[in-house]
Short mmCIF file of C-alpha atoms in Angstrom, two decimals:
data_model
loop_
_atom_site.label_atom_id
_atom_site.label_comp_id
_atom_site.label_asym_id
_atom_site.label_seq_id
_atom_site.Cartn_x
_atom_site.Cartn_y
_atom_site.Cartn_z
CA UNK A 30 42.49 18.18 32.68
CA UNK A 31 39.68 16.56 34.09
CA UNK A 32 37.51 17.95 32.52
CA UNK A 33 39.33 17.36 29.38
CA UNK A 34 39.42 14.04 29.61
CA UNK A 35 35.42 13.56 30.33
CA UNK A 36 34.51 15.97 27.49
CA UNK A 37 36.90 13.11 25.09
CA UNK A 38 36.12 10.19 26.56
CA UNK A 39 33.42 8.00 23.81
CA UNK A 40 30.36 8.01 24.48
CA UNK A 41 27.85 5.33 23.07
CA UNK A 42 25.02 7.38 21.47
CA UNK A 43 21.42 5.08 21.53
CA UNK A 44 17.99 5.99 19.56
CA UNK A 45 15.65 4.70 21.55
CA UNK A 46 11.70 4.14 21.56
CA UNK A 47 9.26 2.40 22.03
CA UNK A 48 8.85 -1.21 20.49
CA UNK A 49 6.08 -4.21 19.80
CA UNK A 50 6.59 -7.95 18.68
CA UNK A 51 5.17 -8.61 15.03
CA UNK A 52 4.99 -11.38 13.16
CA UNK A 53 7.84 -11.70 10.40
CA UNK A 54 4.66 -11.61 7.64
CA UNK A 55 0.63 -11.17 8.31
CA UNK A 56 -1.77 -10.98 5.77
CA UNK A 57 -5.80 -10.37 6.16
CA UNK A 58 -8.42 -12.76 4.25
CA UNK A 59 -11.02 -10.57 3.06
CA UNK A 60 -13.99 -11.66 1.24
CA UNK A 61 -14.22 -10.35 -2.38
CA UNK A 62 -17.60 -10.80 -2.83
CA UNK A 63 -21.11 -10.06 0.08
CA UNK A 64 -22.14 -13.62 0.69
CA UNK A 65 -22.85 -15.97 3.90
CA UNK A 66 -20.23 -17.98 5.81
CA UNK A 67 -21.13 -21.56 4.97
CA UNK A 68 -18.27 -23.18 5.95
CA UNK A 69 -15.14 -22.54 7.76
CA UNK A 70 -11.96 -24.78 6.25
CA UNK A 71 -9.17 -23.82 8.42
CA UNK A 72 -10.30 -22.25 11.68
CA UNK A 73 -8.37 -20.12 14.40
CA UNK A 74 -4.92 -22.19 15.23
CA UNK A 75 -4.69 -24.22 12.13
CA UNK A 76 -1.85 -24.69 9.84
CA UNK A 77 -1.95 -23.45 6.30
CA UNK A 78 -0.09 -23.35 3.13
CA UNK A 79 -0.36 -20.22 0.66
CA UNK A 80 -3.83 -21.53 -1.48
CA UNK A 81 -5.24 -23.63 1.19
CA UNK A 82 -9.05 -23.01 1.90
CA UNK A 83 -9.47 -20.78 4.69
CA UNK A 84 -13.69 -20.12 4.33
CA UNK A 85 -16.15 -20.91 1.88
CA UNK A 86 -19.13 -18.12 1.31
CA UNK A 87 -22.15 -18.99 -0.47
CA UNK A 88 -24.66 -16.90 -2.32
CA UNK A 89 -28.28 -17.44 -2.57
CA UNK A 90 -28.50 -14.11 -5.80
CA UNK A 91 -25.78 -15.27 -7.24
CA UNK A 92 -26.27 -18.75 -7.42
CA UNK A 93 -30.23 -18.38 -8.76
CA UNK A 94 -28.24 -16.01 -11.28
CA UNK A 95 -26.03 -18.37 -13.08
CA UNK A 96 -28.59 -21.21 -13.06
CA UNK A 97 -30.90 -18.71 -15.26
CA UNK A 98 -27.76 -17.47 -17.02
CA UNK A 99 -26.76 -20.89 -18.14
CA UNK A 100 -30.21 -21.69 -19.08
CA UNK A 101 -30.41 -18.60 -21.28
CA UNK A 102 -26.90 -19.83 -22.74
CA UNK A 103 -28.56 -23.24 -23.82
CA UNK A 104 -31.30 -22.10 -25.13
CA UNK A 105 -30.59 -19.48 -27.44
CA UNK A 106 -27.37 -21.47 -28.39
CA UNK A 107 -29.81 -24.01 -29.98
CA UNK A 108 -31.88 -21.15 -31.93
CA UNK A 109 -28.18 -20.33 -33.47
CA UNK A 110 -27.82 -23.98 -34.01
CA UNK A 111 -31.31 -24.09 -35.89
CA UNK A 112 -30.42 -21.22 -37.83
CA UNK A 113 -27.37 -22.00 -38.61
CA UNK A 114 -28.53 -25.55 -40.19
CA UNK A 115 -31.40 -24.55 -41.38
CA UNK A 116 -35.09 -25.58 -41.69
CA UNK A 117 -36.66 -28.85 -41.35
CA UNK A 118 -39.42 -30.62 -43.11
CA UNK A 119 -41.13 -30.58 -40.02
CA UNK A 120 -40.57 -27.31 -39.55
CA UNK A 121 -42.25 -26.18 -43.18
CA UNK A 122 -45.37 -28.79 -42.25
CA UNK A 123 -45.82 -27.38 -38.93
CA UNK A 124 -46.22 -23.44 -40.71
CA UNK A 125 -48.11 -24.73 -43.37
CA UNK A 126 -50.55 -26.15 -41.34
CA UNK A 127 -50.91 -23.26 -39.15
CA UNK A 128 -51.51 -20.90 -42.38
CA UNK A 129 -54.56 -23.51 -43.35
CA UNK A 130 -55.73 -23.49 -40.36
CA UNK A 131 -55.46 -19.69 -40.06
CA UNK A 132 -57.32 -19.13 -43.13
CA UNK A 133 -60.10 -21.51 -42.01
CA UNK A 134 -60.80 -19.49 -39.08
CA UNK A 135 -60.63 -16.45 -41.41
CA UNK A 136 -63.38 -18.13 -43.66
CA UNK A 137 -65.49 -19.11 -40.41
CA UNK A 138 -65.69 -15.27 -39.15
CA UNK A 139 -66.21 -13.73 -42.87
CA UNK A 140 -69.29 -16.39 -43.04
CA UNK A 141 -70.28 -15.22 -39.79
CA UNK A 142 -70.04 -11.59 -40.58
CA UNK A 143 -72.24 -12.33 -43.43
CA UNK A 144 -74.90 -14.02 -41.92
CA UNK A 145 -75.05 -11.26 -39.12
CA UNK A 146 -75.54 -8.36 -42.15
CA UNK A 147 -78.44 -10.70 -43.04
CA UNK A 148 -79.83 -10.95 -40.00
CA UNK A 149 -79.74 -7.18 -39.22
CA UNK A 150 -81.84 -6.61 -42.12
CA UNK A 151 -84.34 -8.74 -41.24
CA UNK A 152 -84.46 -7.10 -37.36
CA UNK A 153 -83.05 -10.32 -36.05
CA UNK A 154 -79.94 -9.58 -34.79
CA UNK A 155 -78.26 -6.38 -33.07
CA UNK A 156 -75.53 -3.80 -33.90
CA UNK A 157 -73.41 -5.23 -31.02
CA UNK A 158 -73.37 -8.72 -32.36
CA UNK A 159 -72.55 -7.59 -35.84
CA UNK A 160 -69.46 -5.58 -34.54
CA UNK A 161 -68.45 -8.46 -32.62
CA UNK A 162 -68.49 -10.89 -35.40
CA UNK A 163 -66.38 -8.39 -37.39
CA UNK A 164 -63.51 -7.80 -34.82
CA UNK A 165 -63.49 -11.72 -34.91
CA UNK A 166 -63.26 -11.16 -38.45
CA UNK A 167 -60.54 -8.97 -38.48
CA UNK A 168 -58.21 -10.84 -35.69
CA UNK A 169 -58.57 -13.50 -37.66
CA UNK A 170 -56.95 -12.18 -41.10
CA UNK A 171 -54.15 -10.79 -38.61
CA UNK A 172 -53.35 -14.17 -37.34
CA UNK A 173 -53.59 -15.48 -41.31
CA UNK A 174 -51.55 -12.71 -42.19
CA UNK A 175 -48.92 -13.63 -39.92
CA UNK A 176 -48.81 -17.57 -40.25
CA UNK A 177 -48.33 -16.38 -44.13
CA UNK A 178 -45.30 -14.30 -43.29
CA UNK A 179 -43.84 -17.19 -40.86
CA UNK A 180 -44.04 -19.81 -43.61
CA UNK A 181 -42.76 -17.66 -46.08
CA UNK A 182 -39.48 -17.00 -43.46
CA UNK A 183 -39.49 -20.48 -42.44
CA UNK A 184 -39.15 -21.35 -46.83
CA UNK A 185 -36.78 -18.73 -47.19
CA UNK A 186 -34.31 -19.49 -44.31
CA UNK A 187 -32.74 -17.22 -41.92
CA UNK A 188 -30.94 -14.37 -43.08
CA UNK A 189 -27.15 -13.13 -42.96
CA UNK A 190 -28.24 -10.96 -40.40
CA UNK A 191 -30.37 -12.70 -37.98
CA UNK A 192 -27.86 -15.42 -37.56
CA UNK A 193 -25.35 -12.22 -36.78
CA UNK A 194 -27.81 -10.84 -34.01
CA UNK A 195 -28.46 -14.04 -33.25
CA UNK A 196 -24.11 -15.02 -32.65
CA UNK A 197 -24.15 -11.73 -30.64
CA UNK A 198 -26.66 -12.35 -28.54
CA UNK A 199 -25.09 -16.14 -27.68
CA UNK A 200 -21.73 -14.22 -27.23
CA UNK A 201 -23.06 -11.58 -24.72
CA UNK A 202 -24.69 -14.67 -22.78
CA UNK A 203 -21.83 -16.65 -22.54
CA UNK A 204 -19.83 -13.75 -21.48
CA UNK A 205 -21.97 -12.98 -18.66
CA UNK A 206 -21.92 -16.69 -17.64
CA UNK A 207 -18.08 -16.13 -17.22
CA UNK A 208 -18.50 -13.26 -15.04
CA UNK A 209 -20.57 -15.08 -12.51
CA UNK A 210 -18.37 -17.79 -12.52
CA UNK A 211 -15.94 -15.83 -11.47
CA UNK A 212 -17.25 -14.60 -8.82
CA UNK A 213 -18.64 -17.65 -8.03
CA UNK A 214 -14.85 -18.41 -7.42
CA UNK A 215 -14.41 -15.64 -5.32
CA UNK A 216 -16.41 -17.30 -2.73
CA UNK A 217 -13.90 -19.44 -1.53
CA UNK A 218 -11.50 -17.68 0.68
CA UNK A 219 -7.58 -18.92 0.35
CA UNK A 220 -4.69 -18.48 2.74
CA UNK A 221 -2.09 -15.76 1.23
CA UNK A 222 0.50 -17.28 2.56
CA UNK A 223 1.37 -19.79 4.59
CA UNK A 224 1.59 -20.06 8.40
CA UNK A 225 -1.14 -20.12 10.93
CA UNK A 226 -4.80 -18.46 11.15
CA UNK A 227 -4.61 -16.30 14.25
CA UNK A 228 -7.08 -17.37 16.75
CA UNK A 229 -7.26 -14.07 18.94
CA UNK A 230 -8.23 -11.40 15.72
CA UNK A 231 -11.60 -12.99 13.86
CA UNK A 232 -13.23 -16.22 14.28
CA UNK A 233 -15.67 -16.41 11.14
CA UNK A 234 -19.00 -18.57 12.14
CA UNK A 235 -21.01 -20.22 9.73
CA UNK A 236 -24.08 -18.39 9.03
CA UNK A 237 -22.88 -15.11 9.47
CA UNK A 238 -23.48 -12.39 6.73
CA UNK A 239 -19.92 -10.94 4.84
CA UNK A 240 -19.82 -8.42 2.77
CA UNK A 241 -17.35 -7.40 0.34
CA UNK A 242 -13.98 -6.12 1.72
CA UNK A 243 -14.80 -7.75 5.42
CA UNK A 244 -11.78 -9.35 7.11
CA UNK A 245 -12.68 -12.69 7.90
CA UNK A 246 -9.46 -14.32 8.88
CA UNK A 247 -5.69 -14.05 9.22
CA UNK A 248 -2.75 -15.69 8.42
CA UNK A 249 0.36 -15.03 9.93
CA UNK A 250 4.02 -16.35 8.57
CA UNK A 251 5.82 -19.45 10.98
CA UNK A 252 8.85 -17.31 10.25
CA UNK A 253 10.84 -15.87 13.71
CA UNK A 254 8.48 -12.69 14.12
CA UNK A 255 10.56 -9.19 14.47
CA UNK A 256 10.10 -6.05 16.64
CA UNK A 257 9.21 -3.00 15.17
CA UNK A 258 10.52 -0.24 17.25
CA UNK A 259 9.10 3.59 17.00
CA UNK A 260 12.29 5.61 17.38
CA UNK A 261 12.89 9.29 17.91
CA UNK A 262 13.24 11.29 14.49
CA UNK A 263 16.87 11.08 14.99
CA UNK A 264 17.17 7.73 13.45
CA UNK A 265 16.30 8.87 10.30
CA UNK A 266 19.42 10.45 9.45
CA UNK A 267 21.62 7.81 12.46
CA UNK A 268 20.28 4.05 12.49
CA UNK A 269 21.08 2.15 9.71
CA UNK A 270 20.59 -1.77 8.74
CA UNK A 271 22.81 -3.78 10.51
CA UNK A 272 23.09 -1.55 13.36
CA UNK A 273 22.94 -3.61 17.02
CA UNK A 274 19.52 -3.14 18.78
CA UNK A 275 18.47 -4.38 22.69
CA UNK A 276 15.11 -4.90 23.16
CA UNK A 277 13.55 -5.41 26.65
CA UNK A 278 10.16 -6.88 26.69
CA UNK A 279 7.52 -6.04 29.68
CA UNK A 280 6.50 -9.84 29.36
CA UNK A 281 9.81 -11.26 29.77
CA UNK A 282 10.89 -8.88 32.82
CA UNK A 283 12.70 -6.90 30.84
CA UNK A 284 15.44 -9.63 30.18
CA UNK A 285 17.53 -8.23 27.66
CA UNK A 286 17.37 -9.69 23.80
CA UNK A 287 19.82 -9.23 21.50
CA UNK A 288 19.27 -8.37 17.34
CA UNK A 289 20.31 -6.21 14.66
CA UNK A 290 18.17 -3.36 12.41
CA UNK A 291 17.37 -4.95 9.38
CA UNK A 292 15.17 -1.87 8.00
CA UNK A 293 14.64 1.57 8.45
CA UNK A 294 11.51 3.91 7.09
CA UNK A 295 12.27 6.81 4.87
CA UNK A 296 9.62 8.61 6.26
CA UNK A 297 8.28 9.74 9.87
CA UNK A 298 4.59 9.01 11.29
CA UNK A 299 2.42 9.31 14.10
CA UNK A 300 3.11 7.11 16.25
CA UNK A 301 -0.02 5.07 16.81
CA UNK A 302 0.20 4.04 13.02
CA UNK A 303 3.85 2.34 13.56
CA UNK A 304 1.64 -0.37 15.32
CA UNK A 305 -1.10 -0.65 13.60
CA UNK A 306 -1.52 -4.56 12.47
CA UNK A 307 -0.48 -5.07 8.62
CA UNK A 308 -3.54 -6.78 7.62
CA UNK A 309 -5.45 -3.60 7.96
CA UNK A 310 -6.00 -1.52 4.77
CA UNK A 311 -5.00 2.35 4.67
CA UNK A 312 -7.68 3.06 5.24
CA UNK A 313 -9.19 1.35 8.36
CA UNK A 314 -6.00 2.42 9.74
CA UNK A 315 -6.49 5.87 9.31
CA UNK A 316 -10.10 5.88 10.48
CA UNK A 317 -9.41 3.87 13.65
CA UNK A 318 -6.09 6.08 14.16
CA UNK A 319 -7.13 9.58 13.41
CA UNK A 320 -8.30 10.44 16.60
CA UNK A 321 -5.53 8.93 18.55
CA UNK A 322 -2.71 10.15 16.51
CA UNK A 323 -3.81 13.92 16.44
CA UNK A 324 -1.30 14.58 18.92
CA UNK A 325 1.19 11.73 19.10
CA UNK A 326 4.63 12.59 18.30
CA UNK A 327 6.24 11.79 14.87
CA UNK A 328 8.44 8.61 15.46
CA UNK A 329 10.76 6.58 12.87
CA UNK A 330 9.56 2.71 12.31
CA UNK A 331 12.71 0.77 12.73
CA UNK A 332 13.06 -3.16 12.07
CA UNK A 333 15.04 -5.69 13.92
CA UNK A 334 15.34 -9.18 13.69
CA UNK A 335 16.19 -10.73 17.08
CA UNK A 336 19.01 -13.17 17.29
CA UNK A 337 17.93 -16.91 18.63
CA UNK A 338 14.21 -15.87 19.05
CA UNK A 339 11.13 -18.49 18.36
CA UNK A 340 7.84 -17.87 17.95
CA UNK A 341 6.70 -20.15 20.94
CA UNK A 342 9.03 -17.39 22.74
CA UNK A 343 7.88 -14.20 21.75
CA UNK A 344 4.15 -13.90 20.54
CA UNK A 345 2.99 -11.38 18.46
CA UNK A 346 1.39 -7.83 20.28
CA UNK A 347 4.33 -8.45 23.24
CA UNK A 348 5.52 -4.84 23.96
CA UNK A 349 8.67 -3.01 25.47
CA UNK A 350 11.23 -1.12 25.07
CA UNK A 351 14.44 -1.16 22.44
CA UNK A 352 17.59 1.24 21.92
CA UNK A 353 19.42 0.76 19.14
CA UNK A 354 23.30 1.24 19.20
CA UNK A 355 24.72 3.63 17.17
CA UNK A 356 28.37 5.03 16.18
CA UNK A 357 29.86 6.48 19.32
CA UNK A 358 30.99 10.29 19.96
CA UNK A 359 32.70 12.23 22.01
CA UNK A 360 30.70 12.97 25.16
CA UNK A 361 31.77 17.13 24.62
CA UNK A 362 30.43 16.35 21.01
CA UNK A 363 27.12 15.18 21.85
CA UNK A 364 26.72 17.80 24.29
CA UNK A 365 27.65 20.63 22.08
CA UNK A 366 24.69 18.76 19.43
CA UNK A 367 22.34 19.52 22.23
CA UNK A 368 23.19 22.75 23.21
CA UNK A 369 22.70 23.69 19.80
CA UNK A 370 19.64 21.81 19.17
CA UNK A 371 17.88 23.15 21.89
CA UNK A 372 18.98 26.65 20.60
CA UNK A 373 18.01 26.38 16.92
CA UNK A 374 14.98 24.35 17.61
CA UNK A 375 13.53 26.11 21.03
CA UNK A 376 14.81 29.40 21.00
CA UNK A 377 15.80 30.39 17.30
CA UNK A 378 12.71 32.52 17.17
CA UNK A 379 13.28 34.72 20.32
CA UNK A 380 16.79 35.71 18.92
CA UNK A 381 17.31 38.60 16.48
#
C-alpha cells in the first residue's frame, strides 16, 4: 500500500539547465563603409535614442572622389547648357579668327617651302632643311583644316545627337554623384535603438582604421533584461510560454528569482551558441563557436522574463542556474518514462 501510495503521489516534473542574464534587446553598430574613426558621439555609458549619432568615420578616397565628381557634374552640365542654347557671336569670332590665322601660318610654311626648293637648286640649302620646312608645311594645313571644320560646326550648331550623348553623359555624372553621397552618409554611425552603448564590449578611438562590417559599438535596450536558459531537449515538446521558471544566479548567492517562460525555440543547438551575444552576425558566431560546440550537447533556448527585476539588479553576462516548472505527474509515471527511455534510447540496439 505503501508503495502504492508513493508510486501516485504528484510529482513536480522541472526542465532544467543552464541559464545567462541578457539584455531585453542588443543591437551591434557596424560600419557600412572602410573609413577612419574621426569622432566618437556617444561613447561607452551614454544614453541614446534610436537615430542618435553613435560615431562619425571619415574618408580621405572618398571624399577627394566626390569633390572631382561634382566638378565633372558642373562642368559638363555647362557644355549641355551651351549646346542646348546655342552659339554665340563670340563664339563664331573666336573660330573665325583661328581659321585666318590658321591659314596664315599655312601661307608662311608654303612660302618657306618654296624658297627652300630655290635654294636647293642653287646648292644653298640641304635636303634636311627642305624636309623640315615641308612637315611645317603640312602640320600647318592640318591645323587649317581643322579650324575650317570647327567654324563650320560652331555655324551649324550642335546636332540632335551630340546634345543626346551629351544629356547622357550629364546623367551618368550626376548619378554617380548620388552614389557617393550615399555613402558619404554611411559614415555616420546611428544608434538602432535606443538604450545605452555598452562600455565593457568596444570602445571605438578616434583615429583608428574601420572597415566595412566592423562592430564598432553597441547599444543595448533600458528595458528589464531576461534570462535565456539552455534546457535539456525535453522542453521542446514540455515548456511552454507562461510556464513558472526559478532562476538562481551565482552573483546573487543563488537567491532564488521568480519569472515566467515567455518563449521557447522550435529548434535545438549546441549549446555554446544559446549564449552567444545577439549583436554578432551568423557568422562570427559560427566561426568563434565551431570549435567549442563540436561536442557540446544539443540544448533548447528558453526565455523568461523575471518578475520585479531592474537592470541596476541584474547586469547583463550574470550566469546561473534555472528550472522551469512544468505540469506535474505521477511519481510511478515519470519513472516508468525513464525506464523506457533509457531502454529505447541506450539499449534498443542490443535487443533483437
Amino acid at each position: 500500500v505503501t508503495a502504492a501510495v508513493v508510486l501516485a503521489w504528484p510529482r513536480p516534473l522541472d526542465v532544467a539547465g543552464r541559464a545567462q542574464v541578457v539584455p531585453a534587446e542588443q543591437a551591434g553598430v557596424r560600419a557600412r563603409v572602410d573609413g577612419v574613426v574621426a569622432r566618437v558621439d556617444a561613447g561607452p555609458g551614454a544614453r541614446v535614442v534610436a537615430g542618435d549619432r553613435v560615431v562619425t568615420l571619415a574618408s580621405a578616397e572618398l571624399v577627394r572622389a566626390l569633390g572631382e565628381n561634382r566638378a565633372a557634374v558642373e562642368r559638363e552640365g555647362a557644355r549641355l547648357a551651351r549646346l542646348r542654347a546655342g552659339n554665340r557671336a563670340e563664339d563664331l569670332a573666336i573660330a573665325a579668327s583661328n581659321v585666318s590665322r590658321a591659314r596664315s601660318q599655312l601661307a608662311l610654311t608654303t612660302t618657306e617651302v618654296a624658297r627652300e626648293v630655290r635654294l636647293g637648286g642653287a646648292r644653298a640649302s640641304t635636303a634636311r632643311a627642305l624636309d623640315d620646312a615641308r612637315h611645317q608645311r603640312d602640320r600647318a594645313a592640318a591645323a587649317a583644316e581643322v579650324a575650317k571644320l570647327t567654324l563650320a560646326r560652331e555655324r551649324g550648331g550642335a546636332r540632335a545627337e551630340e546634345i543626346a550623348a551629351q544629356e547622357a553623359e550629364v546623367e551618368r555624372l550626376q548619378a554617380s554623384l548620388e552614389r557617393l553621397e550615399t555613402l558619404a552618409g554611411l559614415l555616420v554611425l546611428r544608434a538602432p535603438l535606443g538604450g545605452t552603448v555598452a562600455s565593457a564590449i568596444v570602445t571605438p578611438q578616434p583615429g583608428q582604421s574601420v572597415r566595412a562590417g566592423d562592430l564598432i559599438a553597441v547599444v543595448e535596450s533600458d528595458a528589464a533584461p531576461r534570462v535565456e536558459v539552455a534546457a535539456s531537449e525535453e522542453a521542446a515538446v514540455r515548456v511552454e510560454p507562461g510556464m513558472e521558471a526559478e532562476v538562481r544566479l551565482d552573483a546573487l548567492d543563488g537567491r532564488a528569482l521568480r519569472g515566467r517562460v515567455v518563449a521557447v525555440a522550435a529548434a535545438a543547438e549546441p549549446e555554446g551558441r544559446i549564449f552567444a551575444p545577439r549583436y554578432r552576425t551568423a557568422r562570427e558566431v559560427e566561426r568563434s563557436s565551431r570549435a567549442a560546440t563540436l561536442n557540446d550537447p544539443a540544448r533548447v533556448r528558453v526565455t523568461v522574463a523575471l518578475a520585479d527585476t531592474t537592470r541596476e539588479r541584474l547586469a547583463a553576462g550574470l550566469s546561473g542556474d534555472a528550472r522551469i516548472h512544468t505540469a506535474p505527474d505521477r511519481l510511478g509515471n515519470a519513472l516508468a518514462r525513464a525506464v523506457l527511455g533509457y531502454v529505447r534510447t541506450e539499449l534498443w540496439s542490443w535487443l533483437p
